[in-house]
């Protein structure tokens, strides 16, 4: 299972005074099981790009292929693609509508023709995968839940349809720090333990650097870099155009003193603390 984007270009409102090209000749490939972050400033084309991944938008030129199926192919192919690629937009909880959590999470699988037995299994597994107690929550109204719980129920609704690829567009927007951390923990679990391909858009360089295995950097509708977080933030030409992770900035300032030699690519607090301690230990040994 892979997503292959080749020479993708998309223009909004072509032939009008408001014409704007949002994506320009973008190409990349994502393999099954990868955790890929898409980063870039507002207006760089990130959201337009992900809407092409399951055919919500169609290319003006170029192709998007999912597991051998193209988004510009027959309607039956597009239906199959949308089963393979689940999109989670900002504030997905605004789309909750059923009277119970179980019914809401089960709406998608039921609409896709899952058997009752298969639907029940997928609903339970999805609710538990996002860290909620199925028995305790299944009969509750989703509107009586906390904001973080609503967000996780909405994500469970996508997960229950069993897509191979899940795309998250700023999934923690509006959540408090503990809610953000918990949700990112569950997204990592989904990618790691359920072998889902995860594509994450985030403005938080700290979060995307420590979670993603690979980053696509967008600028003015173009893909300007494709590499690991360490490669992205070690590249001065690219990193100067982004908001650096806090730990990267700390490491640069410490290294600039000449007393530290902290390596690139540290995005976890514990790993940074160890690197600093190792540097101090080495300095003491030299004295």
Coordinates of C-alpha atoms in Angstrom, one line a residue:
X1 CA 0.0 0.0 0.0
X2 CA 1.5 3.3 -1.0
X3 CA 0.5 6.9 -2.0
X4 CA 2.3 8.2 -5.1
X5 CA 2.0 11.9 -6.0
X6 CA 3.5 12.8 -9.4
X7 CA 3.8 16.4 -10.7
X8 CA 0.6 17.5 -8.8
X9 CA -0.7 21.0 -9.6
X10 CA -4.0 22.5 -8.4
X11 CA -5.4 26.0 -9.1
X12 CA -8.4 27.5 -7.4
X13 CA -10.9 29.5 -9.4
X14 CA -9.0 29.3 -12.7
X15 CA -9.8 31.8 -15.4
X16 CA -11.1 34.4 -12.9
X17 CA -9.5 37.4 -11.2
X18 CA -9.2 35.3 -8.1
X19 CA -7.2 32.5 -9.7
X20 CA -4.6 31.1 -7.3
X21 CA -2.3 28.2 -7.8
X22 CA -2.1 26.4 -4.4
X23 CA 0.0 23.3 -5.5
X24 CA 2.8 23.5 -8.1
X25 CA 4.4 20.3 -9.6
X26 CA 4.6 18.4 -6.3
X27 CA 5.9 14.8 -6.3
X28 CA 6.6 12.3 -3.5
X29 CA 5.8 8.7 -2.5
X30 CA 4.7 7.4 1.0
X31 CA 5.0 3.7 1.8
X32 CA 2.8 1.6 4.1
X33 CA 3.5 2.1 7.8
X34 CA 5.3 5.4 7.5
X35 CA 4.7 8.4 9.9
X36 CA 5.1 11.5 7.7
X37 CA 4.7 15.1 8.8
X38 CA 3.8 17.9 6.4
X39 CA 5.0 21.3 7.5
X40 CA 5.1 24.8 6.2
X41 CA 3.7 28.2 7.0
X42 CA 0.0 29.1 6.5
X43 CA -0.8 29.3 2.8
X44 CA 2.0 26.9 1.8
X45 CA -0.5 24.4 0.3
X46 CA -0.5 21.7 3.0
X47 CA -4.3 21.4 3.4
X48 CA -4.9 21.6 -0.4
X49 CA -2.3 18.8 -0.8
X50 CA -4.0 16.4 1.7
X51 CA -7.4 16.9 0.1
X52 CA -6.0 15.3 -3.1
X53 CA -5.0 12.2 -1.2
X54 CA -8.5 10.7 -1.2
X55 CA -10.0 12.6 -4.1
X56 CA -11.8 15.4 -2.3
X57 CA -9.9 17.6 -4.8
X58 CA -8.8 16.6 -8.3
X59 CA -5.5 17.6 -9.9
X60 CA -5.4 20.2 -12.7
X61 CA -2.4 18.2 -13.8
X62 CA -0.4 15.3 -12.5
X63 CA -1.6 12.2 -10.7
X64 CA -2.4 10.9 -7.2
X65 CA -2.2 7.1 -7.0
X66 CA -3.2 5.1 -4.0
X67 CA -2.4 1.4 -4.0
X68 CA -2.4 1.4 -7.8
X69 CA -5.7 3.4 -8.1
X70 CA -5.9 6.9 -9.3
X71 CA -8.1 9.7 -7.9
X72 CA -9.0 10.7 -11.5
X73 CA -10.1 7.2 -12.4
X74 CA -13.6 5.6 -12.4
X75 CA -16.1 6.3 -9.6
X76 CA -15.6 2.8 -8.3
X77 CA -11.8 3.4 -8.0
X78 CA -12.5 6.7 -6.1
X79 CA -14.8 4.8 -3.7
X80 CA -12.1 2.3 -3.0
X81 CA -9.5 5.0 -2.4
X82 CA -11.8 6.7 0.1
X83 CA -12.0 3.4 2.0
X84 CA -8.2 3.3 2.1
X85 CA -7.5 6.9 3.1
X86 CA -9.3 8.5 6.1
X87 CA -9.1 12.3 6.6
X88 CA -9.4 13.9 10.0
X89 CA -9.8 17.6 9.7
X90 CA -9.5 20.3 12.3
X91 CA -12.2 20.1 15.0
X92 CA -13.7 16.7 13.7
X93 CA -16.0 16.7 16.8
X94 CA -18.2 19.3 15.0
X95 CA -19.3 16.4 12.8
X96 CA -20.6 14.2 15.7
X97 CA -24.4 13.8 15.4
X98 CA -25.6 10.4 16.7
X99 CA -27.3 9.9 20.0
X100 CA -24.7 7.6 21.4
X101 CA -20.9 7.2 21.0
X102 CA -21.3 3.6 19.7
X103 CA -23.8 4.7 17.0
X104 CA -21.6 7.6 16.0
X105 CA -18.4 5.6 15.7
X106 CA -20.4 2.8 13.9
X107 CA -22.0 5.2 11.3
X108 CA -19.1 4.9 8.8
X109 CA -18.7 1.2 8.9
X110 CA -22.5 0.7 8.6
X111 CA -22.6 3.0 5.6
X112 CA -19.8 1.1 4.0
X113 CA -21.7 -2.2 4.2
X114 CA -19.8 -3.9 7.1
X115 CA -21.7 -6.8 8.6
X116 CA -23.1 -6.2 12.1
X117 CA -20.5 -8.5 13.6
X118 CA -17.6 -6.8 11.8
X119 CA -19.0 -3.3 12.6
X120 CA -19.3 -4.2 16.3
X121 CA -15.7 -5.4 16.4
X122 CA -14.3 -2.4 14.5
X123 CA -16.3 0.0 16.7
X124 CA -15.0 -1.5 19.9
X125 CA -11.4 -1.7 18.7
X126 CA -11.5 1.9 17.4
X127 CA -12.9 3.3 20.7
X128 CA -10.3 1.4 22.7
X129 CA -7.5 2.4 20.3
X130 CA -8.0 6.1 21.1
X131 CA -7.8 5.4 24.8
X132 CA -11.5 5.3 25.8
X133 CA -13.3 2.6 27.9
X134 CA -15.8 1.1 25.4
X135 CA -18.2 -0.3 28.1
X136 CA -18.2 2.9 30.0
X137 CA -18.7 5.3 27.1
X138 CA -20.6 3.4 24.4
X139 CA -24.1 4.4 25.5
X140 CA -23.2 8.0 26.4
X141 CA -24.2 10.9 24.3
X142 CA -21.1 12.3 22.5
X143 CA -22.3 15.8 23.3
X144 CA -21.9 15.1 27.1
X145 CA -18.2 14.4 26.7
X146 CA -15.2 16.6 27.3
X147 CA -13.6 18.4 24.4
X148 CA -10.7 15.9 24.3
X149 CA -13.0 12.9 24.5
X150 CA -15.2 14.3 21.7
X151 CA -12.1 14.7 19.5
X152 CA -11.0 11.1 20.2
X153 CA -14.6 9.7 19.5
X154 CA -14.5 11.6 16.1
X155 CA -11.1 10.0 15.3
X156 CA -12.5 6.6 16.4
X157 CA -15.2 7.1 13.8
X158 CA -12.6 7.3 11.0
X159 CA -10.5 4.5 12.5
X160 CA -13.5 2.2 12.7
X161 CA -13.7 2.2 8.9
X162 CA -10.3 0.5 8.9
X163 CA -8.5 2.8 6.5
X164 CA -4.8 1.8 5.7
X165 CA -3.8 5.5 5.7
X166 CA -5.0 8.2 8.1
X167 CA -4.4 11.9 7.4
X168 CA -4.6 14.3 10.4
X169 CA -4.9 18.1 9.8
X170 CA -3.9 19.9 13.0
X171 CA -5.5 17.2 15.2
X172 CA -4.7 18.9 18.5
X173 CA -6.0 22.4 17.6
X174 CA -7.8 23.9 20.6
X175 CA -6.8 21.2 23.1
X176 CA -5.0 21.9 26.4
X177 CA -1.4 20.6 26.8
X178 CA -2.5 17.4 28.5
X179 CA -5.1 16.7 25.9
X180 CA -2.5 17.4 23.1
X181 CA -0.1 15.0 24.7
X182 CA -2.7 12.2 25.1
X183 CA -4.0 12.6 21.6
X184 CA -0.5 12.5 20.1
X185 CA 0.2 9.4 22.2
X186 CA -2.8 7.7 20.7
X187 CA -1.9 8.7 17.1
X188 CA 1.6 7.2 17.6
X189 CA -0.1 4.0 18.9
X190 CA -2.3 3.8 15.8
X191 CA 0.7 4.1 13.5
X192 CA 3.0 1.9 15.5
X193 CA 0.8 -0.9 16.8
X194 CA -1.9 -1.0 14.1
X195 CA 0.6 -0.5 11.3
X196 CA -1.3 2.4 9.8
X197 CA 0.3 5.0 7.6
X198 CA -0.1 8.3 9.3
X199 CA 0.3 11.7 7.6
X200 CA 0.2 14.6 10.0
X201 CA -0.1 18.3 9.4
X202 CA 1.0 20.4 12.3
X203 CA 2.3 24.0 13.0
X204 CA 4.1 22.7 16.1
X205 CA 7.6 21.9 15.1
X206 CA 8.3 20.3 18.5
X207 CA 5.5 17.8 18.1
X208 CA 6.1 16.9 14.5
X209 CA 9.8 16.6 14.9
X210 CA 9.6 14.1 17.7
X211 CA 6.7 12.1 16.2
X212 CA 7.3 11.8 12.5
X213 CA 9.9 9.7 10.8
X214 CA 10.0 11.9 7.8
X215 CA 9.0 15.5 6.9
X216 CA 7.7 17.1 3.7
X217 CA 8.4 20.8 3.8
X218 CA 6.0 22.9 1.8
X219 CA 6.5 26.6 0.7
X220 CA 4.3 28.6 -1.6
X221 CA 2.7 25.5 -3.0
X222 CA 6.0 23.6 -3.7
X223 CA 7.7 20.8 -2.0
X224 CA 11.1 22.3 -1.0
X225 CA 12.5 19.5 1.1
X226 CA 11.9 15.8 1.9
X227 CA 13.9 14.2 4.7
X228 CA 14.1 13.1 8.3
X229 CA 13.4 15.6 11.1
X230 CA 17.2 15.7 11.8
X231 CA 18.0 16.4 8.2
X232 CA 15.4 19.1 7.9
X233 CA 16.5 21.1 11.0
X234 CA 20.2 20.5 10.4
X235 CA 19.8 22.1 6.9
X236 CA 20.3 25.8 7.6
X237 CA 18.7 27.0 4.4
X238 CA 15.5 25.1 5.1
X239 CA 15.4 25.5 8.9
X240 CA 15.7 29.3 8.8
X241 CA 12.4 29.3 6.9
X242 CA 10.6 27.4 9.7
X243 CA 10.0 27.8 13.4
X244 CA 12.6 25.5 14.9
X245 CA 11.7 23.0 17.7
X246 CA 12.6 24.5 21.0
X247 CA 15.2 21.8 21.8
X248 CA 17.0 22.5 18.5
X249 CA 17.2 26.2 19.4
X250 CA 18.5 25.3 22.9
X251 CA 21.1 22.9 21.4
X252 CA 22.3 25.6 19.0
X253 CA 22.7 28.2 21.8
X254 CA 24.6 25.8 24.0
X255 CA 26.9 24.7 21.2
X256 CA 27.6 28.3 20.4
X257 CA 29.2 28.8 23.8
X258 CA 31.9 26.3 22.8
X259 CA 31.4 24.3 25.9
X260 CA 28.9 21.8 24.4
X261 CA 28.8 19.6 21.4
X262 CA 25.2 18.4 21.3
X263 CA 24.4 16.4 18.2
X264 CA 21.7 17.3 15.7
X265 CA 18.3 15.5 15.7
X266 CA 17.5 15.5 19.4
X267 CA 13.8 16.2 19.9
X268 CA 13.0 14.5 23.2
X269 CA 13.5 16.2 26.6
X270 CA 15.1 13.1 28.2
X271 CA 17.5 12.7 25.3
X272 CA 18.5 16.3 25.4
X273 CA 19.1 16.1 29.2
X274 CA 21.4 13.1 28.7
X275 CA 23.3 14.8 25.9
X276 CA 23.9 17.9 28.1
X277 CA 25.0 15.7 31.0
X278 CA 27.4 13.7 28.7
X279 CA 28.9 17.0 27.5
X280 CA 29.4 18.2 31.1
X281 CA 30.8 14.9 32.1
X282 CA 33.3 15.0 29.3
X283 CA 34.3 18.6 30.1
X284 CA 34.9 17.6 33.8
X285 CA 37.0 14.6 32.6
X286 CA 39.2 16.9 30.5
X287 CA 40.0 19.1 33.5

